[in-house]
PDB file of N, CA and C in Angstrom:
ATOM      1  N   UNK A1016     110.720  80.502  84.541  1.00 76.00           N
ATOM      2  CA  UNK A1016     111.783  79.892  83.770  1.00 76.00           C
ATOM      3  C   UNK A1016     112.767  80.940  83.253  1.00 76.00           C
ATOM      4  N   UNK A1017     112.288  82.147  82.977  1.00 75.00           N
ATOM      5  CA  UNK A1017     113.162  83.197  82.442  1.00 75.00           C
ATOM      6  C   UNK A1017     113.733  84.069  83.547  1.00 75.00           C
ATOM      7  N   UNK A1018     113.359  83.794  84.770  1.00 79.00           N
ATOM      8  CA  UNK A1018     113.866  84.593  85.878  1.00 79.00           C
ATOM      9  C   UNK A1018     113.471  86.061  85.776  1.00 79.00           C
ATOM     10  N   UNK A1019     112.299  86.325  85.207  1.00 79.00           N
ATOM     11  CA  UNK A1019     111.789  87.690  85.037  1.00 79.00           C
ATOM     12  C   UNK A1019     112.752  88.576  84.249  1.00 79.00           C
ATOM     13  N   UNK A1020     113.407  87.983  83.257  1.00 85.00           N
ATOM     14  CA  UNK A1020     114.327  88.709  82.375  1.00 85.00           C
ATOM     15  C   UNK A1020     113.757  88.714  80.962  1.00 85.00           C
ATOM     16  N   UNK A1021     113.573  89.899  80.373  1.00 91.00           N
ATOM     17  CA  UNK A1021     113.114  89.919  78.981  1.00 91.00           C
ATOM     18  C   UNK A1021     114.204  89.416  78.041  1.00 91.00           C
ATOM     19  N   UNK A1022     113.799  88.803  76.942  1.00 90.00           N
ATOM     20  CA  UNK A1022     114.739  88.374  75.921  1.00 90.00           C
ATOM     21  C   UNK A1022     115.416  87.042  76.165  1.00 90.00           C
ATOM     22  N   UNK A1023     115.103  86.363  77.253  1.00 91.00           N
ATOM     23  CA  UNK A1023     115.684  85.041  77.538  1.00 91.00           C
ATOM     24  C   UNK A1023     114.879  83.998  76.748  1.00 91.00           C
ATOM     25  N   UNK A1024     115.528  83.244  75.863  1.00 90.00           N
ATOM     26  CA  UNK A1024     114.785  82.244  75.088  1.00 90.00           C
ATOM     27  C   UNK A1024     114.263  81.120  75.981  1.00 90.00           C
ATOM     28  N   UNK A1025     112.982  80.808  75.803  1.00 90.00           N
ATOM     29  CA  UNK A1025     112.345  79.728  76.554  1.00 90.00           C
ATOM     30  C   UNK A1025     111.864  78.675  75.570  1.00 90.00           C
ATOM     31  N   UNK A1026     112.175  77.434  75.851  1.00 90.00           N
ATOM     32  CA  UNK A1026     111.707  76.342  74.997  1.00 90.00           C
ATOM     33  C   UNK A1026     110.232  76.080  75.279  1.00 90.00           C
ATOM     34  N   UNK A1027     109.439  76.120  74.230  1.00 91.00           N
ATOM     35  CA  UNK A1027     108.002  75.935  74.361  1.00 91.00           C
ATOM     36  C   UNK A1027     107.671  74.536  74.869  1.00 91.00           C
ATOM     37  N   UNK A1028     108.407  73.520  74.424  1.00 90.00           N
ATOM     38  CA  UNK A1028     108.111  72.159  74.891  1.00 90.00           C
ATOM     39  C   UNK A1028     108.345  72.021  76.392  1.00 90.00           C
ATOM     40  N   UNK A1029     109.375  72.685  76.913  1.00 89.00           N
ATOM     41  CA  UNK A1029     109.617  72.625  78.364  1.00 89.00           C
ATOM     42  C   UNK A1029     108.547  73.406  79.125  1.00 89.00           C
ATOM     43  N   UNK A1030     108.145  74.534  78.575  1.00 89.00           N
ATOM     44  CA  UNK A1030     107.082  75.318  79.191  1.00 89.00           C
ATOM     45  C   UNK A1030     105.795  74.510  79.251  1.00 89.00           C
ATOM     46  N   UNK A1031     105.500  73.807  78.190  1.00 90.00           N
ATOM     47  CA  UNK A1031     104.267  73.036  78.130  1.00 90.00           C
ATOM     48  C   UNK A1031     104.335  71.738  78.932  1.00 90.00           C
ATOM     49  N   UNK A1032     105.505  71.328  79.362  1.00 90.00           N
ATOM     50  CA  UNK A1032     105.621  70.114  80.186  1.00 90.00           C
ATOM     51  C   UNK A1032     104.791  70.251  81.463  1.00 90.00           C
ATOM     52  N   UNK A1033     104.751  71.471  82.029  1.00 86.00           N
ATOM     53  CA  UNK A1033     103.938  71.710  83.222  1.00 86.00           C
ATOM     54  C   UNK A1033     102.482  71.999  82.876  1.00 86.00           C
ATOM     55  N   UNK A1034     102.263  72.665  81.756  1.00 90.00           N
ATOM     56  CA  UNK A1034     100.908  73.068  81.374  1.00 90.00           C
ATOM     57  C   UNK A1034     100.088  71.915  80.796  1.00 90.00           C
ATOM     58  N   UNK A1035     100.754  71.021  80.086  1.00 91.00           N
ATOM     59  CA  UNK A1035     100.101  69.849  79.480  1.00 91.00           C
ATOM     60  C   UNK A1035      98.920  70.235  78.574  1.00 91.00           C
ATOM     61  N   UNK A1036      99.148  71.224  77.711  1.00 91.00           N
ATOM     62  CA  UNK A1036      98.132  71.628  76.750  1.00 91.00           C
ATOM     63  C   UNK A1036      98.343  70.885  75.439  1.00 91.00           C
ATOM     64  N   UNK A1037      97.280  70.743  74.661  1.00 90.00           N
ATOM     65  CA  UNK A1037      97.490  70.146  73.344  1.00 90.00           C
ATOM     66  C   UNK A1037      98.054  71.207  72.399  1.00 90.00           C
ATOM     67  N   UNK A1038      98.464  70.774  71.236  1.00 88.00           N
ATOM     68  CA  UNK A1038      99.162  71.641  70.281  1.00 88.00           C
ATOM     69  C   UNK A1038      98.344  72.890  69.935  1.00 88.00           C
ATOM     70  N   UNK A1039      97.050  72.717  69.670  1.00 90.00           N
ATOM     71  CA  UNK A1039      96.202  73.842  69.289  1.00 90.00           C
ATOM     72  C   UNK A1039      96.012  74.832  70.435  1.00 90.00           C
ATOM     73  N   UNK A1040      95.828  74.318  71.645  1.00 93.00           N
ATOM     74  CA  UNK A1040      95.678  75.204  72.806  1.00 93.00           C
ATOM     75  C   UNK A1040      96.943  76.028  73.022  1.00 93.00           C
ATOM     76  N   UNK A1041      98.089  75.366  72.971  1.00 91.00           N
ATOM     77  CA  UNK A1041      99.356  76.054  73.196  1.00 91.00           C
ATOM     78  C   UNK A1041      99.576  77.118  72.131  1.00 91.00           C
ATOM     79  N   UNK A1042      99.332  76.783  70.884  1.00 90.00           N
ATOM     80  CA  UNK A1042      99.483  77.729  69.778  1.00 90.00           C
ATOM     81  C   UNK A1042      98.586  78.943  70.009  1.00 90.00           C
ATOM     82  N   UNK A1043      97.349  78.711  70.394  1.00 93.00           N
ATOM     83  CA  UNK A1043      96.400  79.809  70.630  1.00 93.00           C
ATOM     84  C   UNK A1043      96.849  80.708  71.774  1.00 93.00           C
ATOM     85  N   UNK A1044      97.286  80.118  72.872  1.00 93.00           N
ATOM     86  CA  UNK A1044      97.752  80.915  74.010  1.00 93.00           C
ATOM     87  C   UNK A1044      98.980  81.740  73.638  1.00 93.00           C
ATOM     88  N   UNK A1045      99.924  81.130  72.933  1.00 94.00           N
ATOM     89  CA  UNK A1045     101.134  81.860  72.551  1.00 94.00           C
ATOM     90  C   UNK A1045     100.813  83.013  71.606  1.00 94.00           C
ATOM     91  N   UNK A1046      99.923  82.785  70.663  1.00 94.00           N
ATOM     92  CA  UNK A1046      99.550  83.852  69.736  1.00 94.00           C
ATOM     93  C   UNK A1046      98.790  84.968  70.452  1.00 94.00           C
ATOM     94  N   UNK A1047      97.955  84.610  71.417  1.00 96.00           N
ATOM     95  CA  UNK A1047      97.245  85.596  72.229  1.00 96.00           C
ATOM     96  C   UNK A1047      98.244  86.489  72.985  1.00 96.00           C
ATOM     97  N   UNK A1048      99.223  85.867  73.631  1.00 96.00           N
ATOM     98  CA  UNK A1048     100.238  86.620  74.378  1.00 96.00           C
ATOM     99  C   UNK A1048     101.097  87.459  73.446  1.00 96.00           C
ATOM    100  N   UNK A1049     101.398  86.936  72.279  1.00 96.00           N
ATOM    101  CA  UNK A1049     102.189  87.673  71.297  1.00 96.00           C
ATOM    102  C   UNK A1049     101.418  88.893  70.781  1.00 96.00           C
ATOM    103  N   UNK A1050     100.135  88.718  70.503  1.00 97.00           N
ATOM    104  CA  UNK A1050      99.300  89.822  70.029  1.00 97.00           C
ATOM    105  C   UNK A1050      99.226  90.961  71.039  1.00 97.00           C
ATOM    106  N   UNK A1051      99.412  90.659  72.303  1.00 97.00           N
ATOM    107  CA  UNK A1051      99.375  91.670  73.364  1.00 97.00           C
ATOM    108  C   UNK A1051     100.767  92.150  73.764  1.00 97.00           C
ATOM    109  N   UNK A1052     101.767  91.777  72.963  1.00 97.00           N
ATOM    110  CA  UNK A1052     103.168  92.173  73.157  1.00 97.00           C
ATOM    111  C   UNK A1052     103.715  91.745  74.525  1.00 97.00           C
ATOM    112  N   UNK A1053     103.265  90.581  75.009  1.00 97.00           N
ATOM    113  CA  UNK A1053     103.785  90.047  76.267  1.00 97.00           C
ATOM    114  C   UNK A1053     104.921  89.059  76.015  1.00 97.00           C
ATOM    115  N   UNK A1054     104.928  88.466  74.820  1.00 96.00           N
ATOM    116  CA  UNK A1054     106.009  87.569  74.404  1.00 96.00           C
ATOM    117  C   UNK A1054     106.346  87.842  72.941  1.00 96.00           C
ATOM    118  N   UNK A1055     107.530  87.392  72.538  1.00 95.00           N
ATOM    119  CA  UNK A1055     107.919  87.343  71.128  1.00 95.00           C
ATOM    120  C   UNK A1055     108.035  85.882  70.739  1.00 95.00           C
ATOM    121  N   UNK A1056     107.441  85.520  69.613  1.00 93.00           N
ATOM    122  CA  UNK A1056     107.579  84.172  69.066  1.00 93.00           C
ATOM    123  C   UNK A1056     108.893  84.151  68.305  1.00 93.00           C
ATOM    124  N   UNK A1057     109.863  83.371  68.756  1.00 89.00           N
ATOM    125  CA  UNK A1057     111.217  83.443  68.219  1.00 89.00           C
ATOM    126  C   UNK A1057     111.558  82.368  67.197  1.00 89.00           C
ATOM    127  N   UNK A1058     111.025  81.202  67.310  1.00 84.00           N
ATOM    128  CA  UNK A1058     111.354  80.166  66.330  1.00 84.00           C
ATOM    129  C   UNK A1058     110.148  79.274  66.108  1.00 84.00           C
ATOM    130  N   UNK A1059     110.071  78.769  64.906  1.00 83.00           N
ATOM    131  CA  UNK A1059     108.988  77.866  64.528  1.00 83.00           C
ATOM    132  C   UNK A1059     109.588  76.481  64.350  1.00 83.00           C
ATOM    133  N   UNK A1060     108.870  75.486  64.854  1.00 77.00           N
ATOM    134  CA  UNK A1060     109.317  74.107  64.722  1.00 77.00           C
ATOM    135  C   UNK A1060     109.086  73.337  65.999  1.00 77.00           C
ATOM    136  N   UNK A1061     109.094  72.081  65.885  1.00 71.00           N
ATOM    137  CA  UNK A1061     108.877  71.236  67.049  1.00 71.00           C
ATOM    138  C   UNK A1061     107.430  70.790  67.142  1.00 71.00           C
ATOM    139  N   UNK A1062     107.127  69.947  68.112  1.00 67.00           N
ATOM    140  CA  UNK A1062     105.798  69.352  68.220  1.00 67.00           C
ATOM    141  C   UNK A1062     104.699  70.351  68.561  1.00 67.00           C
ATOM    142  N   UNK A1063     105.053  71.522  69.093  1.00 70.00           N
ATOM    143  CA  UNK A1063     104.041  72.497  69.494  1.00 70.00           C
ATOM    144  C   UNK A1063     104.028  73.715  68.577  1.00 70.00           C
ATOM    145  N   UNK A1064     104.487  73.573  67.358  1.00 80.00           N
ATOM    146  CA  UNK A1064     104.583  74.585  66.317  1.00 80.00           C
ATOM    147  C   UNK A1064     105.683  75.594  66.601  1.00 80.00           C
ATOM    148  N   UNK A1065     105.633  76.246  67.748  1.00 83.00           N
ATOM    149  CA  UNK A1065     106.670  77.221  68.080  1.00 83.00           C
ATOM    150  C   UNK A1065     107.749  76.542  68.911  1.00 83.00           C
ATOM    151  N   UNK A1066     108.997  76.844  68.601  1.00 86.00           N
ATOM    152  CA  UNK A1066     110.109  76.221  69.315  1.00 86.00           C
ATOM    153  C   UNK A1066     110.544  77.023  70.529  1.00 86.00           C
ATOM    154  N   UNK A1067     110.645  78.352  70.350  1.00 91.00           N
ATOM    155  CA  UNK A1067     111.108  79.218  71.438  1.00 91.00           C
ATOM    156  C   UNK A1067     110.288  80.496  71.477  1.00 91.00           C
ATOM    157  N   UNK A1068     110.167  81.036  72.678  1.00 93.00           N
ATOM    158  CA  UNK A1068     109.554  82.343  72.886  1.00 93.00           C
ATOM    159  C   UNK A1068     110.476  83.154  73.785  1.00 93.00           C
ATOM    160  N   UNK A1069     110.246  84.449  73.844  1.00 95.00           N
ATOM    161  CA  UNK A1069     110.945  85.324  74.789  1.00 95.00           C
ATOM    162  C   UNK A1069     109.923  86.258  75.414  1.00 95.00           C
ATOM    163  N   UNK A1070     110.085  86.526  76.692  1.00 94.00           N
ATOM    164  CA  UNK A1070     109.258  87.535  77.342  1.00 94.00           C
ATOM    165  C   UNK A1070     109.680  88.916  76.872  1.00 94.00           C
ATOM    166  N   UNK A1071     108.714  89.811  76.720  1.00 96.00           N
ATOM    167  CA  UNK A1071     109.018  91.209  76.438  1.00 96.00           C
ATOM    168  C   UNK A1071     109.103  91.954  77.771  1.00 96.00           C
ATOM    169  N   UNK A1072     109.513  93.208  77.732  1.00 96.00           N
ATOM    170  CA  UNK A1072     109.533  94.007  78.964  1.00 96.00           C
ATOM    171  C   UNK A1072     108.137  94.124  79.547  1.00 96.00           C
ATOM    172  N   UNK A1073     107.139  94.325  78.686  1.00 96.00           N
ATOM    173  CA  UNK A1073     105.772  94.417  79.197  1.00 96.00           C
ATOM    174  C   UNK A1073     105.290  93.062  79.726  1.00 96.00           C
ATOM    175  N   UNK A1074     105.775  91.972  79.136  1.00 95.00           N
ATOM    176  CA  UNK A1074     105.441  90.640  79.630  1.00 95.00           C
ATOM    177  C   UNK A1074     106.028  90.382  81.010  1.00 95.00           C
ATOM    178  N   UNK A1075     107.250  90.837  81.224  1.00 94.00           N
ATOM    179  CA  UNK A1075     107.881  90.692  82.537  1.00 94.00           C
ATOM    180  C   UNK A1075     107.111  91.508  83.574  1.00 94.00           C
ATOM    181  N   UNK A1076     106.745  92.740  83.213  1.00 95.00           N
ATOM    182  CA  UNK A1076     105.985  93.583  84.143  1.00 95.00           C
ATOM    183  C   UNK A1076     104.657  92.927  84.503  1.00 95.00           C
ATOM    184  N   UNK A1077     103.959  92.400  83.501  1.00 93.00           N
ATOM    185  CA  UNK A1077     102.683  91.730  83.744  1.00 93.00           C
ATOM    186  C   UNK A1077     102.877  90.513  84.656  1.00 93.00           C
ATOM    187  N   UNK A1078     103.903  89.709  84.414  1.00 90.00           N
ATOM    188  CA  UNK A1078     104.174  88.535  85.245  1.00 90.00           C
ATOM    189  C   UNK A1078     104.486  88.944  86.683  1.00 90.00           C
ATOM    190  N   UNK A1079     105.283  90.002  86.856  1.00 92.00           N
ATOM    191  CA  UNK A1079     105.599  90.479  88.200  1.00 92.00           C
ATOM    192  C   UNK A1079     104.351  90.991  88.905  1.00 92.00           C
ATOM    193  N   UNK A1080     103.497  91.724  88.182  1.00 94.00           N
ATOM    194  CA  UNK A1080     102.247  92.230  88.764  1.00 94.00           C
ATOM    195  C   UNK A1080     101.342  91.083  89.207  1.00 94.00           C
ATOM    196  N   UNK A1081     101.237  90.055  88.383  1.00 91.00           N
ATOM    197  CA  UNK A1081     100.411  88.890  88.728  1.00 91.00           C
ATOM    198  C   UNK A1081     100.975  88.144  89.936  1.00 91.00           C
ATOM    199  N   UNK A1082     102.297  88.038  89.988  1.00 90.00           N
ATOM    200  CA  UNK A1082     102.929  87.358  91.129  1.00 90.00           C
ATOM    201  C   UNK A1082     102.662  88.118  92.423  1.00 90.00           C
ATOM    202  N   UNK A1083     102.783  89.442  92.391  1.00 92.00           N
ATOM    203  CA  UNK A1083     102.508  90.262  93.582  1.00 92.00           C
ATOM    204  C   UNK A1083     101.050  90.135  93.996  1.00 92.00           C
ATOM    205  N   UNK A1084     100.147  90.137  93.026  1.00 92.00           N
ATOM    206  CA  UNK A1084      98.723  90.056  93.294  1.00 92.00           C
ATOM    207  C   UNK A1084      98.365  88.740  93.983  1.00 92.00           C
ATOM    208  N   UNK A1085      99.041  87.661  93.591  1.00 88.00           N
ATOM    209  CA  UNK A1085      98.740  86.337  94.125  1.00 88.00           C
ATOM    210  C   UNK A1085      99.443  86.028  95.438  1.00 88.00           C
ATOM    211  N   UNK A1086     100.344  86.886  95.877  1.00 80.00           N
ATOM    212  CA  UNK A1086     101.052  86.655  97.156  1.00 80.00           C
ATOM    213  C   UNK A1086     100.432  87.374  98.287  1.00 80.00           C
TER     214      UNK A1086
END
């Protein structure tokens, strides 16, 4: 969704449309990724607690590494 660009705001509700996680699961996953500096939690609000997130540079690198590994 971010096109492998750090700092692009992503709507959590749109991200979760594909994942279909409940509120607690989504919150836990986002906090886990944030604790590892893979994302920044940018806004609070909405049905999933967090409204927007952004990938960090290390998050983009990790996503690219995972994509290469799976191809």
